[in-house]
mmCIF file of C-alpha atoms in Angstrom:
data_model
loop_
_atom_site.group_PDB
_atom_site.id
_atom_site.type_symbol
_atom_site.label_atom_id
_atom_site.label_comp_id
_atom_site.label_asym_id
_atom_site.label_seq_id
_atom_site.Cartn_x
_atom_site.Cartn_y
_atom_site.Cartn_z
ATOM 1 C CA MET A 17 0.000 0.000 0.000
ATOM 2 C CA SER A 18 1.530 3.304 -0.982
ATOM 3 C CA THR A 19 1.254 6.275 1.312
ATOM 4 C CA ASP A 20 -0.489 8.294 -1.371
ATOM 5 C CA ALA A 21 -3.129 5.648 -2.098
ATOM 6 C CA PRO A 22 -6.652 7.080 -1.897
ATOM 7 C CA ALA A 23 -8.493 6.239 1.291
ATOM 8 C CA PRO A 24 -11.890 4.556 0.965
ATOM 9 C CA ASP A 25 -14.872 6.861 0.710
ATOM 10 C CA PHE A 26 -16.747 6.140 3.938
ATOM 11 C CA GLY A 27 -20.320 7.099 3.215
ATOM 12 C CA PRO A 28 -23.187 7.693 5.629
ATOM 13 C CA ASP A 29 -24.270 4.063 5.483
ATOM 14 C CA SER A 30 -20.912 2.608 6.443
ATOM 15 C CA GLY A 31 -21.741 2.127 10.113
ATOM 16 C CA PRO A 32 -23.892 3.257 12.994
ATOM 17 C CA ASP A 33 -22.315 6.699 13.002
ATOM 18 C CA SER A 34 -21.322 9.057 10.219
ATOM 19 C CA GLY A 35 -18.140 7.046 9.552
ATOM 20 C CA PRO A 36 -14.494 7.441 10.518
ATOM 21 C CA ASP A 37 -12.341 10.369 9.451
ATOM 22 C CA SER A 38 -10.184 8.415 7.015
ATOM 23 C CA ALA A 39 -7.852 11.354 6.300
ATOM 24 C CA GLY A 40 -7.210 11.746 10.019
ATOM 25 C CA LEU A 41 -6.637 8.025 10.383
ATOM 26 C CA MET A 42 -4.092 8.028 7.574
ATOM 27 C CA ARG A 43 -2.128 10.723 9.394
ATOM 28 C CA ARG A 44 -1.973 8.459 12.464
ATOM 29 C CA ILE A 45 -0.314 5.603 10.584
ATOM 30 C CA ASP A 46 3.378 5.146 11.353
ATOM 31 C CA THR A 47 4.734 3.659 8.156
ATOM 32 C CA THR A 48 8.248 3.318 9.594
ATOM 33 C CA LYS A 49 7.331 0.559 12.045
ATOM 34 C CA ALA A 50 5.983 -2.872 11.250
ATOM 35 C CA HIS A 51 2.555 -3.758 12.617
ATOM 36 C CA PRO A 52 1.399 -7.367 13.247
ATOM 37 C CA ALA A 53 -1.834 -6.970 11.256
ATOM 38 C CA ARG A 54 0.036 -5.629 8.254
ATOM 39 C CA VAL A 55 2.784 -8.280 8.462
ATOM 40 C CA TYR A 56 0.023 -10.897 8.495
ATOM 41 C CA ASP A 57 -1.454 -9.172 5.436
ATOM 42 C CA VAL A 58 1.879 -9.579 3.623
ATOM 43 C CA PHE A 59 1.831 -13.346 4.126
ATOM 44 C CA LEU A 60 -1.758 -13.551 2.897
ATOM 45 C CA GLY A 61 -0.856 -11.805 -0.341
ATOM 46 C CA GLY A 62 -2.465 -8.503 0.613
ATOM 47 C CA THR A 63 -1.435 -5.050 -0.567
ATOM 48 C CA ASP A 64 -2.365 -2.962 2.474
ATOM 49 C CA ASN A 65 1.104 -2.896 3.973
ATOM 50 C CA PHE A 66 4.291 -0.835 3.934
ATOM 51 C CA PRO A 67 8.017 -1.494 3.368
ATOM 52 C CA ALA A 68 8.606 -1.931 7.119
ATOM 53 C CA ASP A 69 5.926 -4.633 7.210
ATOM 54 C CA ARG A 70 7.343 -6.384 4.166
ATOM 55 C CA GLU A 71 10.829 -6.237 5.664
ATOM 56 C CA ALA A 72 9.578 -7.836 8.889
ATOM 57 C CA ALA A 73 7.777 -10.548 6.919
ATOM 58 C CA ALA A 74 10.876 -11.222 4.822
ATOM 59 C CA MET A 75 13.030 -11.531 7.954
ATOM 60 C CA ALA A 76 10.520 -13.935 9.506
ATOM 61 C CA LEU A 77 10.437 -16.036 6.338
ATOM 62 C CA ALA A 78 14.235 -16.091 6.223
ATOM 63 C CA ALA A 79 14.253 -17.341 9.817
ATOM 64 C CA ASN A 80 11.672 -20.005 8.980
ATOM 65 C CA PRO A 81 11.219 -20.613 5.221
ATOM 66 C CA ARG A 82 8.083 -22.662 5.925
ATOM 67 C CA GLY A 83 6.574 -20.024 8.213
ATOM 68 C CA HIS A 84 3.929 -18.984 5.688
ATOM 69 C CA LEU A 85 2.237 -22.312 6.424
ATOM 70 C CA ASP A 86 1.551 -21.195 10.002
ATOM 71 C CA VAL A 87 -0.161 -18.035 8.757
ATOM 72 C CA ARG A 88 -2.291 -19.696 6.141
ATOM 73 C CA HIS A 89 -3.235 -22.699 8.267
ATOM 74 C CA ASN A 90 -4.242 -20.351 11.048
ATOM 75 C CA ARG A 91 -6.480 -18.517 8.584
ATOM 76 C CA ASP A 92 -7.976 -21.767 7.348
ATOM 77 C CA PHE A 93 -8.637 -22.970 10.893
ATOM 78 C CA VAL A 94 -10.747 -19.852 11.473
ATOM 79 C CA ARG A 95 -12.707 -20.664 8.329
ATOM 80 C CA ARG A 96 -13.417 -24.199 9.513
ATOM 81 C CA ALA A 97 -14.169 -23.155 13.094
ATOM 82 C CA VAL A 98 -16.714 -20.443 12.300
ATOM 83 C CA THR A 99 -18.316 -22.708 9.694
ATOM 84 C CA GLU A 100 -18.738 -25.436 12.310
ATOM 85 C CA LEU A 101 -20.163 -23.025 14.880
ATOM 86 C CA THR A 102 -22.632 -21.592 12.397
ATOM 87 C CA THR A 103 -23.820 -24.881 10.941
ATOM 88 C CA ARG A 104 -23.686 -27.225 13.949
ATOM 89 C CA ALA A 105 -23.853 -25.027 17.049
ATOM 90 C CA GLY A 106 -26.313 -22.493 15.647
ATOM 91 C CA ILE A 107 -24.170 -19.499 16.601
ATOM 92 C CA ARG A 108 -25.369 -16.291 14.961
ATOM 93 C CA GLN A 109 -23.135 -13.736 16.705
ATOM 94 C CA PHE A 110 -19.358 -13.392 16.347
ATOM 95 C CA LEU A 111 -16.896 -11.052 18.072
ATOM 96 C CA ASP A 112 -13.590 -11.167 16.160
ATOM 97 C CA VAL A 113 -10.899 -9.364 18.189
ATOM 98 C CA GLY A 114 -7.661 -8.570 16.385
ATOM 99 C CA ALA A 115 -9.442 -9.066 13.084
ATOM 100 C CA GLY A 116 -6.707 -7.587 10.910
ATOM 101 C CA LEU A 117 -7.078 -6.333 7.375
ATOM 102 C CA PRO A 118 -9.886 -7.446 5.063
ATOM 103 C CA THR A 119 -9.022 -10.371 2.841
ATOM 104 C CA ARG A 120 -10.868 -13.175 1.159
ATOM 105 C CA GLN A 121 -12.946 -15.411 3.430
ATOM 106 C CA ASN A 122 -13.624 -12.844 6.160
ATOM 107 C CA VAL A 123 -15.678 -14.155 9.079
ATOM 108 C CA HIS A 124 -18.828 -12.269 8.086
ATOM 109 C CA GLN A 125 -18.653 -13.585 4.535
ATOM 110 C CA ILE A 126 -18.337 -17.170 5.743
ATOM 111 C CA VAL A 127 -21.102 -17.125 8.342
ATOM 112 C CA GLN A 128 -23.584 -14.898 6.487
ATOM 113 C CA ASP A 129 -23.292 -17.128 3.450
ATOM 114 C CA ILE A 130 -24.643 -19.895 5.706
ATOM 115 C CA ALA A 131 -26.927 -17.828 7.957
ATOM 116 C CA PRO A 132 -27.585 -14.364 6.441
ATOM 117 C CA GLU A 133 -29.102 -13.051 9.668
ATOM 118 C CA SER A 134 -25.796 -13.402 11.545
ATOM 119 C CA ARG A 135 -24.158 -10.431 13.267
ATOM 120 C CA ILE A 136 -20.410 -9.895 13.336
ATOM 121 C CA VAL A 137 -18.304 -7.316 15.137
ATOM 122 C CA TYR A 138 -14.664 -6.881 14.164
ATOM 123 C CA VAL A 139 -12.193 -5.286 16.590
ATOM 124 C CA ASP A 140 -8.754 -3.884 15.805
ATOM 125 C CA HIS A 141 -6.702 -0.830 16.721
ATOM 126 C CA ASP A 142 -4.517 -0.325 13.635
ATOM 127 C CA PRO A 143 -5.585 2.809 11.701
ATOM 128 C CA VAL A 144 -4.916 1.028 8.386
ATOM 129 C CA VAL A 145 -7.498 -1.575 9.333
ATOM 130 C CA LEU A 146 -10.038 1.093 10.203
ATOM 131 C CA VAL A 147 -9.414 2.934 6.929
ATOM 132 C CA HIS A 148 -10.390 -0.274 5.134
ATOM 133 C CA ALA A 149 -13.285 -1.097 7.448
ATOM 134 C CA GLN A 150 -15.765 -0.132 4.771
ATOM 135 C CA ALA A 151 -15.079 -3.486 3.151
ATOM 136 C CA LEU A 152 -15.750 -5.233 6.467
ATOM 137 C CA LEU A 153 -18.981 -3.326 6.965
ATOM 138 C CA THR A 154 -20.567 -4.750 3.843
ATOM 139 C CA SER A 155 -23.117 -7.043 5.457
ATOM 140 C CA SER A 156 -25.872 -9.257 4.157
ATOM 141 C CA ALA A 157 -29.256 -7.550 4.001
ATOM 142 C CA ASP A 158 -30.606 -9.656 6.878
ATOM 143 C CA GLY A 159 -27.586 -9.448 9.179
ATOM 144 C CA ARG A 160 -25.237 -6.788 10.397
ATOM 145 C CA THR A 161 -21.500 -6.221 10.446
ATOM 146 C CA ASP A 162 -19.791 -3.564 12.539
ATOM 147 C CA TYR A 163 -16.266 -2.456 13.358
ATOM 148 C CA VAL A 164 -14.852 -1.313 16.698
ATOM 149 C CA GLU A 165 -11.576 0.569 17.018
ATOM 150 C CA ALA A 166 -10.163 -0.741 20.281
ATOM 151 C CA ASP A 167 -7.113 -2.472 21.696
ATOM 152 C CA LEU A 168 -7.373 -6.037 22.968
ATOM 153 C CA ARG A 169 -5.995 -4.698 26.244
ATOM 154 C CA ASP A 170 -9.231 -2.734 26.759
ATOM 155 C CA PRO A 171 -11.948 -5.414 27.040
ATOM 156 C CA ALA A 172 -14.367 -2.978 28.713
ATOM 157 C CA LYS A 173 -14.383 -0.744 25.637
ATOM 158 C CA ILE A 174 -14.660 -3.734 23.311
ATOM 159 C CA LEU A 175 -17.728 -5.028 25.121
ATOM 160 C CA LEU A 176 -19.344 -1.599 25.384
ATOM 161 C CA GLU A 177 -18.954 -0.927 21.662
ATOM 162 C CA ALA A 178 -19.915 -4.485 20.663
ATOM 163 C CA ARG A 179 -23.302 -4.059 22.331
ATOM 164 C CA ARG A 180 -24.298 -1.707 19.505
ATOM 165 C CA THR A 181 -24.567 -4.771 17.302
ATOM 166 C CA LEU A 182 -24.512 -7.901 19.457
ATOM 167 C CA ASP A 183 -27.010 -9.082 22.075
ATOM 168 C CA LEU A 184 -24.681 -10.244 24.836
ATOM 169 C CA ASP A 185 -27.536 -12.066 26.525
ATOM 170 C CA LYS A 186 -27.410 -14.584 23.662
ATOM 171 C CA PRO A 187 -24.493 -16.884 22.729
ATOM 172 C CA VAL A 188 -21.522 -15.269 21.026
ATOM 173 C CA ALA A 189 -18.455 -16.809 19.403
ATOM 174 C CA LEU A 190 -15.381 -14.920 20.625
ATOM 175 C CA VAL A 191 -12.625 -15.233 18.012
ATOM 176 C CA LEU A 192 -9.064 -14.687 19.262
ATOM 177 C CA ALA A 193 -7.002 -15.866 16.315
ATOM 178 C CA ALA A 194 -3.218 -15.436 16.435
ATOM 179 C CA VAL A 195 -3.448 -12.385 18.688
ATOM 180 C CA LEU A 196 -2.806 -13.457 22.290
ATOM 181 C CA HIS A 197 0.875 -14.165 21.681
ATOM 182 C CA PHE A 198 1.327 -10.376 21.485
ATOM 183 C CA ILE A 199 0.141 -10.008 25.113
ATOM 184 C CA GLU A 200 2.253 -10.802 28.178
ATOM 185 C CA ASP A 201 1.170 -13.661 30.454
ATOM 186 C CA ASP A 202 -0.825 -12.243 33.349
ATOM 187 C CA GLU A 203 -2.509 -9.565 31.263
ATOM 188 C CA ALA A 204 -3.522 -12.056 28.578
ATOM 189 C CA TYR A 205 -5.370 -14.317 31.025
ATOM 190 C CA ASP A 206 -7.140 -11.347 32.599
ATOM 191 C CA ILE A 207 -8.257 -10.092 29.181
ATOM 192 C CA VAL A 208 -9.747 -13.425 28.160
ATOM 193 C CA ARG A 209 -11.495 -13.811 31.505
ATOM 194 C CA ASN A 210 -13.024 -10.330 31.288
ATOM 195 C CA LEU A 211 -14.307 -10.929 27.766
ATOM 196 C CA LEU A 212 -15.750 -14.360 28.525
ATOM 197 C CA ASP A 213 -17.345 -13.239 31.792
ATOM 198 C CA ALA A 214 -19.590 -10.923 29.770
ATOM 199 C CA LEU A 215 -20.826 -13.733 27.509
ATOM 200 C CA PRO A 216 -23.626 -16.159 28.398
ATOM 201 C CA SER A 217 -23.674 -19.928 28.611
ATOM 202 C CA GLY A 218 -23.537 -21.502 25.157
ATOM 203 C CA SER A 219 -20.973 -18.989 23.906
ATOM 204 C CA HIS A 220 -17.783 -20.310 22.328
ATOM 205 C CA LEU A 221 -14.110 -19.366 22.188
ATOM 206 C CA VAL A 222 -12.215 -19.797 18.908
ATOM 207 C CA LEU A 223 -8.539 -19.638 19.830
ATOM 208 C CA SER A 224 -5.262 -20.010 17.946
ATOM 209 C CA HIS A 225 -1.835 -19.346 19.400
ATOM 210 C CA LEU A 226 1.809 -19.746 18.394
ATOM 211 C CA SER A 227 3.804 -22.201 20.490
ATOM 212 C CA GLU A 228 7.349 -23.514 20.664
ATOM 213 C CA ASP A 229 6.184 -27.002 21.658
ATOM 214 C CA MET A 230 6.259 -28.458 18.154
ATOM 215 C CA ASN A 231 9.299 -26.971 16.407
ATOM 216 C CA PRO A 232 11.152 -24.740 18.891
ATOM 217 C CA VAL A 233 14.206 -23.875 16.783
ATOM 218 C CA ALA A 234 12.284 -22.483 13.810
ATOM 219 C CA ILE A 235 9.605 -20.581 15.719
ATOM 220 C CA ASN A 236 12.049 -19.061 18.214
ATOM 221 C CA LYS A 237 14.029 -17.623 15.305
ATOM 222 C CA VAL A 238 10.810 -16.026 14.034
ATOM 223 C CA ALA A 239 9.908 -14.755 17.496
ATOM 224 C CA GLU A 240 13.295 -13.080 17.822
ATOM 225 C CA THR A 241 12.816 -11.164 14.554
ATOM 226 C CA PHE A 242 9.562 -9.715 15.894
ATOM 227 C CA ARG A 243 10.985 -8.913 19.324
ATOM 228 C CA GLU A 244 13.807 -7.014 17.630
ATOM 229 C CA ARG A 245 11.091 -4.794 16.126
ATOM 230 C CA GLY A 246 9.587 -4.034 19.514
ATOM 231 C CA PHE A 247 6.710 -6.538 19.562
ATOM 232 C CA SER A 248 5.786 -8.505 22.647
ATOM 233 C CA PHE A 249 5.893 -12.132 21.541
ATOM 234 C CA VAL A 250 4.932 -14.912 23.944
ATOM 235 C CA LEU A 251 5.168 -18.505 22.734
ATOM 236 C CA ARG A 252 2.867 -20.344 25.152
ATOM 237 C CA SER A 253 2.997 -24.072 25.738
ATOM 238 C CA ARG A 254 -0.007 -26.322 25.311
ATOM 239 C CA ALA A 255 -0.503 -26.159 29.073
ATOM 240 C CA GLY A 256 -0.418 -22.371 28.923
ATOM 241 C CA ILE A 257 -3.054 -22.376 26.198
ATOM 242 C CA GLU A 258 -5.216 -24.869 28.079
ATOM 243 C CA ARG A 259 -5.151 -22.457 31.018
ATOM 244 C CA PHE A 260 -7.281 -20.006 28.978
ATOM 245 C CA LEU A 261 -9.966 -22.710 28.885
ATOM 246 C CA ALA A 262 -9.638 -24.201 32.366
ATOM 247 C CA GLU A 263 -9.723 -20.865 34.196
ATOM 248 C CA ASN A 264 -12.967 -19.951 32.433
ATOM 249 C CA GLY A 265 -14.790 -23.263 32.785
ATOM 250 C CA LEU A 266 -14.806 -23.969 29.066
ATOM 251 C CA GLU A 267 -15.529 -27.351 27.550
ATOM 252 C CA GLN A 268 -13.249 -28.282 24.655
ATOM 253 C CA LEU A 269 -14.842 -29.430 21.434
ATOM 254 C CA ASP A 270 -13.223 -32.415 19.732
ATOM 255 C CA PRO A 271 -10.391 -32.779 18.922
ATOM 256 C CA GLY A 272 -9.311 -30.416 21.728
ATOM 257 C CA ILE A 273 -6.072 -28.422 21.518
ATOM 258 C CA VAL A 274 -4.191 -29.539 18.421
ATOM 259 C CA PRO A 275 -1.854 -28.161 15.737
ATOM 260 C CA ALA A 276 -3.842 -26.044 13.279
ATOM 261 C CA HIS A 277 -3.832 -28.525 10.413
ATOM 262 C CA HIS A 278 -5.305 -31.269 12.635
ATOM 263 C CA TRP A 279 -8.482 -29.424 13.702
ATOM 264 C CA ARG A 280 -11.299 -31.052 11.696
ATOM 265 C CA PRO A 281 -9.511 -30.838 8.331
ATOM 266 C CA ASP A 282 -11.812 -30.735 5.328
ATOM 267 C CA ASP A 283 -9.285 -30.636 2.463
ATOM 268 C CA ALA A 284 -10.853 -27.405 1.211
ATOM 269 C CA ALA A 285 -8.022 -25.066 2.183
ATOM 270 C CA ASP A 286 -6.515 -24.516 -1.242
ATOM 271 C CA ALA A 287 -9.915 -24.160 -2.893
ATOM 272 C CA ALA A 288 -10.902 -21.511 -0.354
ATOM 273 C CA GLU A 289 -7.732 -19.493 -0.810
ATOM 274 C CA ALA A 290 -6.927 -20.130 -4.463
ATOM 275 C CA PRO A 291 -6.153 -17.045 -6.552
ATOM 276 C CA GLU A 292 -8.768 -16.246 -9.163
ATOM 277 C CA THR A 293 -6.263 -16.839 -11.965
ATOM 278 C CA ALA A 294 -3.302 -19.202 -12.057
ATOM 279 C CA PRO A 295 0.062 -17.423 -12.340
ATOM 280 C CA SER A 296 2.257 -17.850 -15.384
ATOM 281 C CA ALA A 297 5.798 -19.163 -15.081
ATOM 282 C CA GLU A 298 7.073 -15.700 -15.980
ATOM 283 C CA HIS A 299 4.980 -14.135 -13.245
ATOM 284 C CA LEU A 300 6.245 -16.577 -10.620
ATOM 285 C CA ALA A 301 9.844 -16.021 -11.685
ATOM 286 C CA GLY A 302 9.461 -12.317 -11.035
ATOM 287 C CA LEU A 303 8.183 -12.727 -7.480
ATOM 288 C CA ASP A 304 10.222 -12.635 -4.299
ATOM 289 C CA ALA A 305 10.152 -15.468 -1.748
ATOM 290 C CA ILE A 306 7.061 -14.123 0.005
ATOM 291 C CA GLY A 307 5.199 -13.548 -3.238
ATOM 292 C CA ARG A 308 5.763 -17.132 -4.309
ATOM 293 C CA THR A 309 4.331 -18.546 -1.087
ATOM 294 C CA ARG A 310 0.905 -17.175 -2.067
ATOM 295 C CA TYR A 311 0.713 -19.781 -4.806
ATOM 296 C CA MET A 312 1.993 -22.752 -2.807
ATOM 297 C CA SER A 313 -0.385 -25.447 -1.598
ATOM 298 C CA ILE A 314 -0.901 -25.446 2.161
ATOM 299 C CA GLY A 315 -1.931 -29.072 1.897
ATOM 300 C CA GLU A 316 1.754 -29.972 1.809
ATOM 301 C CA ALA A 317 2.254 -28.969 5.445
ATOM 302 C CA THR A 318 3.599 -31.598 7.833
ATOM 303 C CA ASP A 319 3.895 -31.683 11.608
ATOM 304 C CA ASP A 320 7.410 -30.277 11.193
ATOM 305 C CA ASP A 321 5.987 -27.083 9.654
ATOM 306 C CA ILE A 322 3.201 -26.021 12.005
ATOM 307 C CA ASN A 323 3.726 -24.025 15.218
ATOM 308 C CA VAL A 324 0.138 -22.988 15.905
ATOM 309 C CA TYR A 325 -2.105 -24.642 18.472
ATOM 310 C CA VAL A 326 -5.838 -24.175 17.931
ATOM 311 C CA THR A 327 -8.995 -25.039 19.778
ATOM 312 C CA VAL A 328 -12.708 -24.311 19.997
ATOM 313 C CA ALA A 329 -14.359 -24.472 23.409
ATOM 314 C CA ARG A 330 -17.883 -23.937 24.767
ATOM 315 C CA LYS A 331 -18.860 -21.936 27.821
ATOM 316 C CA ARG A 332 -20.996 -24.066 30.101
#
């Protein structure tokens, strides 16, 4: 994304209020520092990122040349999880915290395709994400999609703003995908507890988290590249991830806490993420290492590639 790219035209129907001041938001963006949401966007083949983000992504990929598989399998886990909760658990409300930049297969697109009346609230604090929130706010006619500018560290604000769209007296799926590893230990557990305490019985937690349990050498090299750029980066063990569930009385859905590619695989990952047109050999030859990963099959991932634990759990 270039700094002189035109900001979206937020019209009066973009949200519950008159819409964000996109010019003001653009002035708040620090293009000299990498941001997790924009680095994630790089790995997903997005364009809403800056040189600092691409540099951070390139350093992470150099540290772990198979690291793109973590990103894309995390994304595909979210697709499978919200599909399962919509079709089998009857969930019609989703609170996606740390949603990141719009891309294909956003949560609202997945669930409203199944149940058009569903309501989704996205939460993020990066101004770039808010500038592009107009894309997120395109809901089905029967449902509603909203965006909240808030930091994960402020659950009170998240819940207050989410009530504009969600009925917190009815079950909600709280989505915390690849975001808690940016929060230090004690604070992270308090945040999750505060969010879940506000949700009723029958709500669910969709959780994914980087860990060093599976392949410590590769993922610790990646973690160090992010820490060098000033990010908090906590690689929790399986026991540390299970603590998020146990402390909140959550019941794990089968198969429990597992590496991302083992959670109810459906072999639809590549079909869901496939580019609209296949690249030519000349096009591929002109891409850098990150650009080429966009066209690689994630079905080739093995246990030696994945460093993300995932789980879905129900509040009793």
